[in-house]
């Protein structure tokens, strides 16, 4: 059978997709042992995991580009989950990092704006997961800052205020939320979860992957395996199995 004929007989296969939208912690999530890569491995042949992480970005910039990433006319109907993972840059101290800093009230408003946009393109609240910034290990991050000739430009207590705001937005808007800031500090020294005081270590990536999967599993458990297992293909008449 010619490929054109096969294509005409079989309907186009559209993989459902999970979109990971966030800053550098999302952008780096497909690196070795990354939380995004772990999620993609779990969902292989069921769902595409799309990395839309943008290093250094804050919610002020993110809300402007979200409509360029997900539009109703293209892929909203096949988007089964979206993670929104910002705050590590928004919570930077205004006096020391004015370019990335976003005031707390605006941060919350921007998150709400992004949720409202997703709802407007038919991605409902039950498919949206907010993730708070992780805690900041100040002494480790200060070393990173000093190496670049800067002062410590973030504080864990301030990051915690943004995490609380993120949790409140999720409550107000009816979305799920993963409160990474609180979970990582529960009953333990959280420094091992971070590679440089701000970004996730291998252990931190593993922790986030496990927590996120607990949240996503119920949403995605019903997704079927796309295309039959190879042993189930009729080798004498593969068209019957594959088209």
C-alpha positions as a LaTeX table, in Angstrom:
\begin{tabular}{lrrr}
\hline
Residue & $x$ (\AA) & $y$ (\AA) & $z$ (\AA) \\
\hline
Unk1 & 0.00 & 0.00 & 0.00 \\
Unk2 & 1.35 & 3.45 & $-0.91$ \\
Unk3 & 1.97 & 5.84 & 1.97 \\
Unk4 & $-0.49$ & 8.37 & 0.56 \\
Unk5 & $-3.18$ & 5.70 & 0.41 \\
Unk6 & $-2.41$ & 4.55 & 3.94 \\
Unk7 & $-2.65$ & 8.14 & 5.13 \\
Unk8 & $-5.99$ & 8.55 & 3.43 \\
Unk9 & $-7.36$ & 5.39 & 5.05 \\
Unk10 & $-6.13$ & 6.13 & 8.56 \\
Unk11 & $-7.21$ & 9.18 & 10.53 \\
Unk12 & $-4.54$ & 11.55 & 11.76 \\
Unk13 & $-3.26$ & 10.50 & 15.18 \\
Unk14 & $-3.26$ & 13.41 & 17.60 \\
Unk15 & $-1.34$ & 12.83 & 20.80 \\
Unk16 & $-2.90$ & 14.55 & 23.83 \\
Unk17 & $-0.43$ & 16.90 & 25.48 \\
Unk18 & 0.64 & 18.23 & 28.84 \\
Unk19 & 2.15 & 21.72 & 28.68 \\
Unk20 & 4.76 & 22.70 & 31.27 \\
Unk21 & 4.81 & 26.52 & 31.46 \\
Unk22 & 7.30 & 28.21 & 33.73 \\
Unk23 & 10.73 & 29.72 & 34.25 \\
Unk24 & 14.19 & 28.12 & 34.31 \\
Unk25 & 13.09 & 25.39 & 36.73 \\
Unk26 & 10.74 & 24.25 & 33.97 \\
Unk27 & 13.18 & 24.92 & 31.12 \\
Unk28 & 15.79 & 22.71 & 32.82 \\
Unk29 & 13.26 & 19.97 & 33.58 \\
Unk30 & 14.20 & 17.93 & 30.49 \\
Unk31 & 17.83 & 17.66 & 31.52 \\
Unk32 & 19.10 & 14.31 & 32.79 \\
Unk33 & 17.01 & 13.19 & 35.80 \\
Unk34 & 14.75 & 16.24 & 35.33 \\
Unk35 & 11.15 & 16.27 & 36.55 \\
Unk36 & 9.77 & 16.98 & 33.07 \\
Unk37 & 11.74 & 14.13 & 31.55 \\
Unk38 & 10.44 & 11.83 & 34.28 \\
Unk39 & 6.87 & 12.87 & 33.47 \\
Unk40 & 7.44 & 12.35 & 29.75 \\
Unk41 & 8.80 & 8.85 & 30.43 \\
Unk42 & 5.70 & 7.93 & 32.43 \\
Unk43 & 3.41 & 9.17 & 29.66 \\
Unk44 & 5.23 & 7.86 & 26.60 \\
Unk45 & 2.78 & 6.60 & 23.93 \\
Unk46 & $-0.06$ & 8.17 & 25.88 \\
Unk47 & 0.67 & 11.86 & 25.89 \\
Unk48 & 3.25 & 14.39 & 24.69 \\
Unk49 & 4.88 & 16.47 & 27.42 \\
Unk50 & 5.72 & 19.89 & 25.99 \\
Unk51 & 8.37 & 22.04 & 27.66 \\
Unk52 & 7.55 & 25.74 & 27.55 \\
Unk53 & 9.98 & 26.81 & 30.26 \\
Unk54 & 11.63 & 30.20 & 29.80 \\
Unk55 & 14.66 & 30.91 & 31.95 \\
Unk56 & 14.49 & 34.17 & 33.87 \\
Unk57 & 10.87 & 34.91 & 33.04 \\
Unk58 & 8.31 & 36.25 & 35.51 \\
Unk59 & 4.50 & 36.29 & 35.43 \\
Unk60 & 4.39 & 39.79 & 33.92 \\
Unk61 & 6.08 & 38.46 & 30.79 \\
Unk62 & 4.46 & 35.03 & 30.95 \\
Unk63 & 0.89 & 36.31 & 30.74 \\
Unk64 & 1.79 & 38.20 & 27.55 \\
Unk65 & 3.13 & 35.15 & 25.73 \\
Unk66 & 0.69 & 32.48 & 26.94 \\
Unk67 & $-1.80$ & 33.20 & 24.10 \\
Unk68 & 1.06 & 32.64 & 21.65 \\
Unk69 & 1.70 & 29.19 & 23.12 \\
Unk70 & $-1.85$ & 27.87 & 23.52 \\
Unk71 & $-4.67$ & 29.04 & 21.27 \\
Unk72 & $-8.20$ & 27.73 & 20.91 \\
Unk73 & $-7.88$ & 27.21 & 17.17 \\
Unk74 & $-4.85$ & 24.95 & 17.44 \\
Unk75 & $-4.33$ & 22.65 & 20.37 \\
Unk76 & $-6.47$ & 23.60 & 23.35 \\
Unk77 & $-8.83$ & 20.67 & 22.83 \\
Unk78 & $-5.98$ & 18.17 & 23.05 \\
Unk79 & $-4.29$ & 19.83 & 26.05 \\
Unk80 & $-5.10$ & 17.57 & 28.97 \\
Unk81 & $-3.08$ & 19.44 & 31.62 \\
Unk82 & $-1.11$ & 22.67 & 32.04 \\
Unk83 & 1.34 & 23.43 & 34.84 \\
Unk84 & 1.98 & 27.10 & 35.68 \\
Unk85 & 5.21 & 27.33 & 37.65 \\
Unk86 & 6.38 & 30.88 & 38.33 \\
Unk87 & 7.45 & 32.90 & 41.35 \\
Unk88 & 11.16 & 32.29 & 41.81 \\
Unk89 & 11.90 & 35.38 & 39.70 \\
Unk90 & 8.84 & 37.45 & 40.64 \\
Unk91 & 9.93 & 37.23 & 44.28 \\
Unk92 & 13.40 & 38.66 & 43.61 \\
Unk93 & 14.06 & 41.70 & 45.80 \\
Unk94 & 12.99 & 44.89 & 44.03 \\
Unk95 & 15.99 & 47.01 & 45.08 \\
Unk96 & 18.54 & 44.39 & 44.01 \\
Unk97 & 16.80 & 42.80 & 41.02 \\
Unk98 & 14.25 & 45.26 & 39.61 \\
Unk99 & 14.18 & 43.65 & 36.15 \\
Unk100 & 12.73 & 40.34 & 37.33 \\
Unk101 & 10.84 & 41.53 & 40.42 \\
Unk102 & 7.05 & 41.64 & 40.25 \\
Unk103 & 5.07 & 43.04 & 43.23 \\
Unk104 & 3.17 & 40.41 & 45.22 \\
Unk105 & $-0.32$ & 41.68 & 44.34 \\
Unk106 & 0.54 & 41.84 & 40.64 \\
Unk107 & 1.99 & 38.32 & 40.79 \\
Unk108 & $-1.32$ & 36.99 & 42.11 \\
Unk109 & $-3.28$ & 38.98 & 39.53 \\
Unk110 & $-1.07$ & 37.66 & 36.73 \\
Unk111 & $-1.64$ & 34.06 & 37.80 \\
Unk112 & $-5.40$ & 34.69 & 37.83 \\
Unk113 & $-5.15$ & 36.29 & 34.40 \\
Unk114 & $-3.40$ & 33.23 & 32.98 \\
Unk115 & $-6.02$ & 30.90 & 34.48 \\
Unk116 & $-8.80$ & 33.03 & 33.02 \\
Unk117 & $-7.14$ & 32.96 & 29.61 \\
Unk118 & $-6.83$ & 29.16 & 29.67 \\
Unk119 & $-10.49$ & 28.88 & 30.62 \\
Unk120 & $-11.37$ & 31.17 & 27.70 \\
Unk121 & $-9.82$ & 28.64 & 25.30 \\
Unk122 & $-11.69$ & 25.76 & 26.95 \\
Unk123 & $-8.95$ & 24.49 & 29.26 \\
Unk124 & $-10.96$ & 24.04 & 32.42 \\
Unk125 & $-9.79$ & 24.53 & 36.02 \\
Unk126 & $-9.49$ & 20.81 & 36.60 \\
Unk127 & $-6.74$ & 20.64 & 33.95 \\
Unk128 & $-4.64$ & 23.45 & 35.49 \\
Unk129 & $-2.01$ & 22.94 & 38.20 \\
Unk130 & $-0.24$ & 25.84 & 39.85 \\
Unk131 & 3.19 & 25.14 & 41.34 \\
Unk132 & 4.67 & 27.47 & 43.93 \\
Unk133 & 8.35 & 28.41 & 43.81 \\
Unk134 & 10.56 & 26.10 & 45.87 \\
Unk135 & 12.20 & 27.41 & 49.02 \\
Unk136 & 15.41 & 29.42 & 48.68 \\
Unk137 & 18.58 & 28.26 & 50.41 \\
Unk138 & 20.04 & 31.70 & 51.01 \\
Unk139 & 23.68 & 30.89 & 51.79 \\
Unk140 & 24.10 & 28.78 & 48.62 \\
Unk141 & 22.35 & 31.33 & 46.42 \\
Unk142 & 24.40 & 34.14 & 47.94 \\
Unk143 & 27.56 & 32.38 & 46.71 \\
Unk144 & 26.11 & 32.35 & 43.19 \\
Unk145 & 25.28 & 36.04 & 43.43 \\
Unk146 & 28.70 & 37.01 & 44.83 \\
Unk147 & 30.43 & 35.09 & 42.04 \\
Unk148 & 28.69 & 37.42 & 39.58 \\
Unk149 & 29.55 & 40.51 & 41.60 \\
Unk150 & 26.02 & 40.86 & 42.99 \\
Unk151 & 24.50 & 40.86 & 46.46 \\
Unk152 & 21.99 & 38.25 & 47.66 \\
Unk153 & 18.93 & 39.21 & 45.60 \\
Unk154 & 16.29 & 36.86 & 47.03 \\
Unk155 & 15.07 & 35.86 & 50.48 \\
Unk156 & 13.33 & 32.64 & 51.48 \\
Unk157 & 10.75 & 34.45 & 53.61 \\
Unk158 & 9.83 & 36.63 & 50.64 \\
Unk159 & 9.61 & 33.60 & 48.36 \\
Unk160 & 7.27 & 32.09 & 50.95 \\
Unk161 & 4.91 & 35.07 & 50.64 \\
Unk162 & 4.68 & 34.47 & 46.90 \\
Unk163 & 4.11 & 30.76 & 47.49 \\
Unk164 & 1.23 & 31.60 & 49.85 \\
Unk165 & $-0.23$ & 33.95 & 47.23 \\
Unk166 & $-0.01$ & 31.17 & 44.63 \\
Unk167 & $-1.87$ & 28.77 & 46.94 \\
Unk168 & $-4.56$ & 31.40 & 47.54 \\
Unk169 & $-5.03$ & 32.00 & 43.81 \\
Unk170 & $-5.52$ & 28.26 & 43.31 \\
Unk171 & $-8.17$ & 28.26 & 46.05 \\
Unk172 & $-9.91$ & 31.28 & 44.57 \\
Unk173 & $-9.86$ & 29.90 & 41.02 \\
Unk174 & $-10.56$ & 26.24 & 41.76 \\
Unk175 & $-7.35$ & 24.81 & 40.34 \\
Unk176 & $-5.00$ & 22.26 & 41.86 \\
Unk177 & $-1.83$ & 23.56 & 43.48 \\
Unk178 & 1.47 & 21.96 & 44.41 \\
Unk179 & 2.90 & 23.94 & 47.33 \\
Unk180 & 6.53 & 23.09 & 46.75 \\
Unk181 & 7.75 & 25.78 & 49.14 \\
Unk182 & 5.95 & 24.18 & 52.08 \\
Unk183 & 6.39 & 20.52 & 51.08 \\
Unk184 & 10.16 & 20.78 & 50.70 \\
Unk185 & 10.58 & 22.35 & 54.13 \\
Unk186 & 8.40 & 19.85 & 55.96 \\
Unk187 & 10.31 & 18.06 & 58.72 \\
Unk188 & 13.67 & 18.23 & 56.95 \\
Unk189 & 16.63 & 20.27 & 55.76 \\
Unk190 & 15.62 & 21.24 & 52.23 \\
Unk191 & 19.09 & 22.22 & 50.97 \\
Unk192 & 19.62 & 18.82 & 49.33 \\
Unk193 & 16.66 & 19.54 & 47.03 \\
Unk194 & 18.52 & 22.47 & 45.47 \\
Unk195 & 21.63 & 22.52 & 43.28 \\
Unk196 & 22.61 & 26.16 & 43.85 \\
Unk197 & 20.12 & 27.40 & 46.43 \\
Unk198 & 17.49 & 28.25 & 43.81 \\
Unk199 & 17.32 & 25.56 & 41.10 \\
Unk200 & 16.49 & 21.90 & 41.71 \\
Unk201 & 19.07 & 19.19 & 42.33 \\
Unk202 & 18.59 & 15.60 & 41.18 \\
Unk203 & 16.85 & 14.90 & 44.48 \\
Unk204 & 14.67 & 17.99 & 44.10 \\
Unk205 & 13.69 & 16.99 & 40.58 \\
Unk206 & 12.76 & 13.52 & 41.80 \\
Unk207 & 10.72 & 15.01 & 44.65 \\
Unk208 & 8.81 & 17.33 & 42.34 \\
Unk209 & 8.22 & 14.55 & 39.79 \\
Unk210 & 6.70 & 12.31 & 42.46 \\
Unk211 & 4.51 & 15.07 & 43.92 \\
Unk212 & 3.32 & 16.19 & 40.49 \\
Unk213 & 2.56 & 12.65 & 39.36 \\
Unk214 & 0.36 & 12.17 & 42.44 \\
Unk215 & $-1.59$ & 15.20 & 41.24 \\
Unk216 & $-1.65$ & 14.26 & 37.55 \\
Unk217 & $-2.24$ & 10.53 & 37.79 \\
Unk218 & $-5.96$ & 10.83 & 38.46 \\
Unk219 & $-6.35$ & 13.27 & 35.56 \\
Unk220 & $-4.43$ & 11.15 & 33.05 \\
Unk221 & $-5.00$ & 7.56 & 34.21 \\
Unk222 & $-7.74$ & 6.98 & 31.64 \\
Unk223 & $-5.57$ & 7.92 & 28.66 \\
Unk224 & $-5.21$ & 4.90 & 26.38 \\
Unk225 & $-1.98$ & 3.56 & 24.92 \\
Unk226 & $-1.73$ & 5.04 & 21.43 \\
Unk227 & $-1.44$ & 2.34 & 18.76 \\
Unk228 & $-1.50$ & $-1.34$ & 19.71 \\
Unk229 & 1.28 & $-3.16$ & 21.51 \\
Unk230 & 3.48 & $-4.82$ & 18.91 \\
Unk231 & 2.45 & $-8.34$ & 19.87 \\
Unk232 & $-1.17$ & $-7.37$ & 19.20 \\
Unk233 & $-0.52$ & $-6.24$ & 15.62 \\
Unk234 & $-1.86$ & $-8.70$ & 13.03 \\
Unk235 & 1.35 & $-9.34$ & 11.13 \\
Unk236 & $-0.52$ & $-10.98$ & 8.25 \\
Unk237 & $-2.70$ & $-7.89$ & 7.82 \\
Unk238 & $-1.09$ & $-4.96$ & 9.65 \\
Unk239 & $-3.49$ & $-2.47$ & 8.04 \\
Unk240 & $-6.33$ & $-3.99$ & 10.05 \\
Unk241 & $-4.50$ & $-3.21$ & 13.30 \\
Unk242 & $-2.81$ & 0.09 & 12.46 \\
Unk243 & $-5.23$ & 2.05 & 10.24 \\
\hline
\end{tabular}
